[in-house]
Short mmCIF file of C-alpha atoms in Angstrom, two decimals:
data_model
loop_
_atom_site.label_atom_id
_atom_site.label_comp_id
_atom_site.label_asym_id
_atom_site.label_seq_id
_atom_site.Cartn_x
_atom_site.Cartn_y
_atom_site.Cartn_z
CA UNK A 1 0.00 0.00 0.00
CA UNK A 2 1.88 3.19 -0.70
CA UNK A 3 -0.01 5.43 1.81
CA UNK A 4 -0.25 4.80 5.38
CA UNK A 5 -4.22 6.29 6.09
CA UNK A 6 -7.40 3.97 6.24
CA UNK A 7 -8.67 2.90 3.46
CA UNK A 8 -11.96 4.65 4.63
CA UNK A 9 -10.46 7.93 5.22
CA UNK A 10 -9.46 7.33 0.59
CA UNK A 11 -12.85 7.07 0.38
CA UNK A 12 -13.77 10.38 2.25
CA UNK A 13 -11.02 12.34 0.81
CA UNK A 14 -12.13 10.93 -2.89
CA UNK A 15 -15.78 11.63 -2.40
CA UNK A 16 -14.39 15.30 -1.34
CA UNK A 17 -12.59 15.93 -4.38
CA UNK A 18 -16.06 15.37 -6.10
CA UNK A 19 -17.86 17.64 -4.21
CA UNK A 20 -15.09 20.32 -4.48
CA UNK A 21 -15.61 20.25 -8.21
CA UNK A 22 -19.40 20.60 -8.32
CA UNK A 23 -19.29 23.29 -5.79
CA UNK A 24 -17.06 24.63 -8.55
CA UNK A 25 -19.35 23.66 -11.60
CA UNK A 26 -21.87 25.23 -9.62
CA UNK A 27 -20.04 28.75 -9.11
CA UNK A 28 -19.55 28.65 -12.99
CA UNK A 29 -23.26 28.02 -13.17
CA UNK A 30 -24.29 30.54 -10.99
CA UNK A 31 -21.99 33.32 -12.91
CA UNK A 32 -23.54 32.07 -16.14
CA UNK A 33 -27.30 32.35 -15.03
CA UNK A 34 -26.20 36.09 -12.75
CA UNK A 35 -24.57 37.65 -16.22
CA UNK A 36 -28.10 36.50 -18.32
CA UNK A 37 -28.60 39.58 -19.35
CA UNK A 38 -25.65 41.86 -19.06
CA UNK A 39 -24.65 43.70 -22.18
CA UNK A 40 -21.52 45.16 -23.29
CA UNK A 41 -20.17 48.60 -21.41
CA UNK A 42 -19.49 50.19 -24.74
CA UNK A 43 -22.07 50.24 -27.90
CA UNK A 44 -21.53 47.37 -29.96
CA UNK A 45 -19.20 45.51 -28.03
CA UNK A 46 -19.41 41.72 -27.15
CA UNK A 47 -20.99 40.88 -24.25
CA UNK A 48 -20.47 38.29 -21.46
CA UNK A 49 -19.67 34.51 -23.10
CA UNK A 50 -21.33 31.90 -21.46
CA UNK A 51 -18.72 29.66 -19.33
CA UNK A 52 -18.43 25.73 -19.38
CA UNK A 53 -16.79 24.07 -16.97
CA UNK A 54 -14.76 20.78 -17.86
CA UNK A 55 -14.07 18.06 -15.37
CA UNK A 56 -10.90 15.83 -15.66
CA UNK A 57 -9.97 12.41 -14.11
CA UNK A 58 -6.54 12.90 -11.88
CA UNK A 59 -4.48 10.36 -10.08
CA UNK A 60 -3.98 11.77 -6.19
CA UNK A 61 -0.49 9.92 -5.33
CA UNK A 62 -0.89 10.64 -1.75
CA UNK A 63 -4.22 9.04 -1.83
CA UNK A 64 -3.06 6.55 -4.72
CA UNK A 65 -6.93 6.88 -6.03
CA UNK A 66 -8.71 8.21 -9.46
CA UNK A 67 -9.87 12.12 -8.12
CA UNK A 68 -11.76 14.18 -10.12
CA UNK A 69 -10.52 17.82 -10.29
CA UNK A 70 -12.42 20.86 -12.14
CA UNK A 71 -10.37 21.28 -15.33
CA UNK A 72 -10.02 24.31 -17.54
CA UNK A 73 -13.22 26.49 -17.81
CA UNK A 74 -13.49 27.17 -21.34
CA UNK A 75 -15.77 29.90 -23.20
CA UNK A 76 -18.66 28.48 -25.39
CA UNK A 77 -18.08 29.82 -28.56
CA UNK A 78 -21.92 29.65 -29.61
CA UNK A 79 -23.41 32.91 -31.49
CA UNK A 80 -25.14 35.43 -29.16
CA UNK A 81 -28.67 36.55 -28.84
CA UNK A 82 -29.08 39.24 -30.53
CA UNK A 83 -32.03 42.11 -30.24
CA UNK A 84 -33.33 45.40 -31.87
CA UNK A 85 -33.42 47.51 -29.20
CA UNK A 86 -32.09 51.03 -30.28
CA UNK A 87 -32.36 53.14 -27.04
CA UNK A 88 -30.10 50.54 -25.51
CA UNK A 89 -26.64 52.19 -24.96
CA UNK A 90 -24.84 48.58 -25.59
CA UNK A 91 -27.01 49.04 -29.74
CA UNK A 92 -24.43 49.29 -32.12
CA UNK A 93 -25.19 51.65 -35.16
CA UNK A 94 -27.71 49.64 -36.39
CA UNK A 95 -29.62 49.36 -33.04
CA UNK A 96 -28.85 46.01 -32.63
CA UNK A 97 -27.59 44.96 -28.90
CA UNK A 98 -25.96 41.37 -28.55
CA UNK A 99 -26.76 39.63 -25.29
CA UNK A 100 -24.88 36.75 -23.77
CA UNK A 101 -24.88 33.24 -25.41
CA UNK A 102 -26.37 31.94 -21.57
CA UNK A 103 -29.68 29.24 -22.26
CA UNK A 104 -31.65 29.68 -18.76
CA UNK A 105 -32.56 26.48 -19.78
CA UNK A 106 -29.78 24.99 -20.05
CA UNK A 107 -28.05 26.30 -17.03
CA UNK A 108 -31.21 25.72 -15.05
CA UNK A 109 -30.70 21.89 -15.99
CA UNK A 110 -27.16 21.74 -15.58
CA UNK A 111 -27.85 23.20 -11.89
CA UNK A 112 -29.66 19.99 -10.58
CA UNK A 113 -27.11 17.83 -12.45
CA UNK A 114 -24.46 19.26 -10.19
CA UNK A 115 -26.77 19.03 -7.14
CA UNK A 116 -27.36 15.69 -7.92
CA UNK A 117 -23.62 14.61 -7.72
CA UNK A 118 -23.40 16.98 -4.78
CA UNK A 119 -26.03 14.91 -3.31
CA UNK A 120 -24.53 11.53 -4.30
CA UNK A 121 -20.92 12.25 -2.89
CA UNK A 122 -22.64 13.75 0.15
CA UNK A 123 -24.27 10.26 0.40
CA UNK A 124 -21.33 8.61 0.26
CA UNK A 125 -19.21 10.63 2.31
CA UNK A 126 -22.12 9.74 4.99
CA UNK A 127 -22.08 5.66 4.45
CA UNK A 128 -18.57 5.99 4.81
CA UNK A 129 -18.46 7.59 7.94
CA UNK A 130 -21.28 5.21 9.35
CA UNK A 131 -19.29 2.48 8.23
CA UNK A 132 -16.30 3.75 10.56
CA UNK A 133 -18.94 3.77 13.11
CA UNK A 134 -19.23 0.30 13.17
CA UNK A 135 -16.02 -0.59 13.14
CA UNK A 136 -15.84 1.63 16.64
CA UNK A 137 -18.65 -0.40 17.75
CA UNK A 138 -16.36 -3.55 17.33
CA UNK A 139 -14.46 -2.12 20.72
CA UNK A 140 -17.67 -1.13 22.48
CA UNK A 141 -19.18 -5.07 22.72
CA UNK B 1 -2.25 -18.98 17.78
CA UNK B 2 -3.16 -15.54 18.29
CA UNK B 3 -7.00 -14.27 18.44
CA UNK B 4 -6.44 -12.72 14.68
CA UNK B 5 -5.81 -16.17 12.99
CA UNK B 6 -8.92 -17.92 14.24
CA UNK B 7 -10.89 -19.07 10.38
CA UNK B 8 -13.69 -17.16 11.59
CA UNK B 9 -12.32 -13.75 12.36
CA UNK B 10 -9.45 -13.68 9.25
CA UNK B 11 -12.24 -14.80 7.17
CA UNK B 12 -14.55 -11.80 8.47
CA UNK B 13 -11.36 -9.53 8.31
CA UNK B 14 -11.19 -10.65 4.65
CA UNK B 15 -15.07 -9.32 4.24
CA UNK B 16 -14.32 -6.40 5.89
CA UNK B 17 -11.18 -5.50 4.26
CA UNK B 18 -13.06 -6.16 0.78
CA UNK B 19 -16.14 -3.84 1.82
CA UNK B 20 -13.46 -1.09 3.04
CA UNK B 21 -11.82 -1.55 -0.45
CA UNK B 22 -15.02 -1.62 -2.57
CA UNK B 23 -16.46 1.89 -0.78
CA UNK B 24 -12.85 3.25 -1.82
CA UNK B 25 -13.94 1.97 -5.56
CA UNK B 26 -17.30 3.50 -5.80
CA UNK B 27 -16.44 6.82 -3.96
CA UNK B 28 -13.99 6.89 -7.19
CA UNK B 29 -17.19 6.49 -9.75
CA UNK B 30 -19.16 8.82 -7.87
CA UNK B 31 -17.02 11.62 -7.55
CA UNK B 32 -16.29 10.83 -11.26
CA UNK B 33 -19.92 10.60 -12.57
CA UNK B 34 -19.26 13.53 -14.87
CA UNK B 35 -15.66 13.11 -16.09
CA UNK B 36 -15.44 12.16 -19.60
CA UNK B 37 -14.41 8.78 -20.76
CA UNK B 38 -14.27 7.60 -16.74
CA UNK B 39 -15.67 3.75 -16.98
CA UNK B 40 -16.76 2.47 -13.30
CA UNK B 41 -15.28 -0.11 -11.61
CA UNK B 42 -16.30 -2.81 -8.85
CA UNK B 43 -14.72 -5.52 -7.26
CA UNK B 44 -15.51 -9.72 -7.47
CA UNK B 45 -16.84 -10.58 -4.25
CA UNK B 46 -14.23 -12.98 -2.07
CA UNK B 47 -14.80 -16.68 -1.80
CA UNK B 48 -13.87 -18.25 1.05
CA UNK B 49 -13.27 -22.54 1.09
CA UNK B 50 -14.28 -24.23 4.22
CA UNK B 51 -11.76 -23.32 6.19
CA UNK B 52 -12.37 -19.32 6.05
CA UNK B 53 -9.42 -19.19 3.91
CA UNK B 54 -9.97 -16.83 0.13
CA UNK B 55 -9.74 -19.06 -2.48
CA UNK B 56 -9.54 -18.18 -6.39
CA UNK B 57 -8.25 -15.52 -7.79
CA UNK B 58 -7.94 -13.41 -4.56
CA UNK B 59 -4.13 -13.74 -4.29
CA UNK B 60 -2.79 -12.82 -7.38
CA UNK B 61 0.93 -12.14 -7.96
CA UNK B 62 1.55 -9.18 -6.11
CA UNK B 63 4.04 -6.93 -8.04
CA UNK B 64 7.42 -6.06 -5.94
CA UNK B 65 7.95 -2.71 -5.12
CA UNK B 66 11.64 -2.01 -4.75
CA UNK B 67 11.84 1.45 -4.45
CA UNK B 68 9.75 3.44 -2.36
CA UNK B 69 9.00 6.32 -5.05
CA UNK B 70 7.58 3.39 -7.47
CA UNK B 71 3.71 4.37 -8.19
CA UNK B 72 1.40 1.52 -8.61
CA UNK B 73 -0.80 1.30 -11.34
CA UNK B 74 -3.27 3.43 -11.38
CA UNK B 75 -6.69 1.96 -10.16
CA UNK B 76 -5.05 -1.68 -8.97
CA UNK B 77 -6.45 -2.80 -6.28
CA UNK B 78 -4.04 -4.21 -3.56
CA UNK B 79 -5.16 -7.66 -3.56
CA UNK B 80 -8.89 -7.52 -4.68
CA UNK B 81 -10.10 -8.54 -7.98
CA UNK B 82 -11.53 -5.99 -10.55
CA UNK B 83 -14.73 -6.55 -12.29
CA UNK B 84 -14.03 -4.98 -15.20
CA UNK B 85 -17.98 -5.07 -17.02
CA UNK B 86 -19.26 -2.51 -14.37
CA UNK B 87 -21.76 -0.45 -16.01
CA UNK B 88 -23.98 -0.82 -18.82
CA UNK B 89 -25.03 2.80 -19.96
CA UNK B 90 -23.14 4.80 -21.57
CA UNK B 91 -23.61 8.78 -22.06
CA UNK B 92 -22.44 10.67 -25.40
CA UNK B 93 -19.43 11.61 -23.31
CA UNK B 94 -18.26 8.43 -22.84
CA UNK B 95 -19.06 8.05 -19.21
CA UNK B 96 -20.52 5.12 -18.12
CA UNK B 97 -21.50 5.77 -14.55
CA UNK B 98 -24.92 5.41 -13.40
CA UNK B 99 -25.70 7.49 -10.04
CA UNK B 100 -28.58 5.47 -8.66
CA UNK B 101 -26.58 2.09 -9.55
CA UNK B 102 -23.41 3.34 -7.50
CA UNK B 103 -26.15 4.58 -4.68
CA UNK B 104 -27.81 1.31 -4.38
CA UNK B 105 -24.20 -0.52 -4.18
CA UNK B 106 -22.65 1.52 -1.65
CA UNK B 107 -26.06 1.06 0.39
CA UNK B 108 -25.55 -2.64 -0.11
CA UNK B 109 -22.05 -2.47 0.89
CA UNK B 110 -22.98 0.10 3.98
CA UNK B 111 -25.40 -2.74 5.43
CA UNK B 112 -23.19 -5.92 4.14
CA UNK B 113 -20.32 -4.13 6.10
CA UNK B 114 -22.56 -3.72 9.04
CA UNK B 115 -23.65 -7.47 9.37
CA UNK B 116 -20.11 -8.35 8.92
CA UNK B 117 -18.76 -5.96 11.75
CA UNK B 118 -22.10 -7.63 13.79
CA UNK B 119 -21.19 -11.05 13.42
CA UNK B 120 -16.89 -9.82 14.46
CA UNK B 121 -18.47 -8.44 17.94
CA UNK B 122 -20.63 -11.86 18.01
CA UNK B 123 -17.60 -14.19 17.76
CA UNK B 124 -15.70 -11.93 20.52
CA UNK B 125 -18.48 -12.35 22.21
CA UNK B 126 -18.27 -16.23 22.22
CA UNK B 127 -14.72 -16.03 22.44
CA UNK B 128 -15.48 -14.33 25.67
CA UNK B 129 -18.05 -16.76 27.01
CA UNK B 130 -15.58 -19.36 26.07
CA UNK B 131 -12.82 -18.08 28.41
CA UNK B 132 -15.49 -16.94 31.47
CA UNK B 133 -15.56 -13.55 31.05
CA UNK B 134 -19.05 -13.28 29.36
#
């Protein structure tokens, strides 16, 4: 075994690493679904571009496990919305104002995916720890 | 003969050991559930021959370390077989890990592990009885 802590306390620090990257997924999610609507400061600029965050498998040598780690966040290069709205200060000369790429939709979904895996990890952090109980329990009989 | 080598107990350390070792393997698909191309993994239950002792496969080769800053492999277990066909759905991403599958195994495992550490406190128990103390 190349590390010296219980096999248990892998399985708590692994589970950990997940929820550490959907609490990070989910802070991507939440900028996304915050900047909806913002436009560009100056008139015909580009506004904000929707984010997507990237997960990546990583092997932990202290822990000697598979951890999952938030990789790069990269920009989705979709098209943005675009309106006619020429008493918007953002409208270039045409009057047209772009708005961000960002789906409500989309994000709203992608939001209970990541509280889903929250939820599982959370769950298994939780067996885990009432498996340690009963091995404690072992010394109390 | 110390306590530890009784059958009974090494064979329910065995069990134990393998129920630690299996939580370690789906805490790794769970946490992974959205990493592309991550397949899940499980382990082949023990078998134990009638003397508590693992039979089969369970004691394969063991690779020598012979330098402390050699890694192992990543994802070997230390002496617990993979099953390697864990999973059977696979998403466009090429991840192949089903949340409510890996749920309902760790929940096995949580109460497998539980009547295991029960029947442990049950032999020391008899053990106990045995010498006059219980």
């Amino acid at each position: 075994m190349a590390n010296d802590s219980s096999d248990f306390a892998r399985s708590m620090a692994i589970a950990t690493s997940g929820l550490r990257a959907q609490a990070g997924r989910m802070r991507v999610i939440s900028e996304n679904i915050a900047n909806a609507d913002s436009t560009s400061p100056t008139a015909g600029g580009d506004p904000y571009r929707r984010k997507v965050p990237t997960f990546s498998s990583a092997l932990d040598r202290t822990l000697d496990a598979q951890v999952v780690t938030l990789g790069r966040i990269k920009p989705d290069q979709s098209n943005f919305r675009v309106k006619y709205e020429p008493s918007n200060p953002a409208a270039d000369a045409s009057g047209n104002v772009k708005y961000p790429n960002v789906n409500s939709v989309v994000e709203t979904t992608d939001m209970r995916d990541a509280q889903r895996s929250y939820e599982a990890n959370v769950n298994i952090i939780s067996a885990t720890r009432r498996m340690i109980q009963r091995t404690l329990d072992i010394l109390k009989s | 003969m110390s306590i530890n080598d009784l059958p009974v107990l090494s064979a329910l350390r065995t069990k134990m050991q393998w129920h630690q070792e299996r939580q370690r393997v789906l805490s790794e698909n769970v946490s992974n559930s959205d990493t592309p191309n991550f397949r899940p993994r499980d382990l082949v239950e023990p078998k134990f021959d009638k003397s508590g002792a693992p039979t089969g496969s369970m004691r394969p080769l063991a690779m020598t370390v012979t330098s402390a800053s050699h890694m192992t492999p990543s994802g070997a277990a230390s002496s617990f077989d993979q099953n390697k066909n864990a999973g059977f759905e696979t998403r466009p991403a090429g991840n192949a890990v089903n949340l409510e599958e890996e749920m309902m195994k760790s929940a096995n495992n949580q109460m497998d592990y539980a009547a295991v550490t029960s029947l442990y406190s049950k032999s020391l128990h008899l053990l106990k009885t045995a010498i006059g103390k219980g």
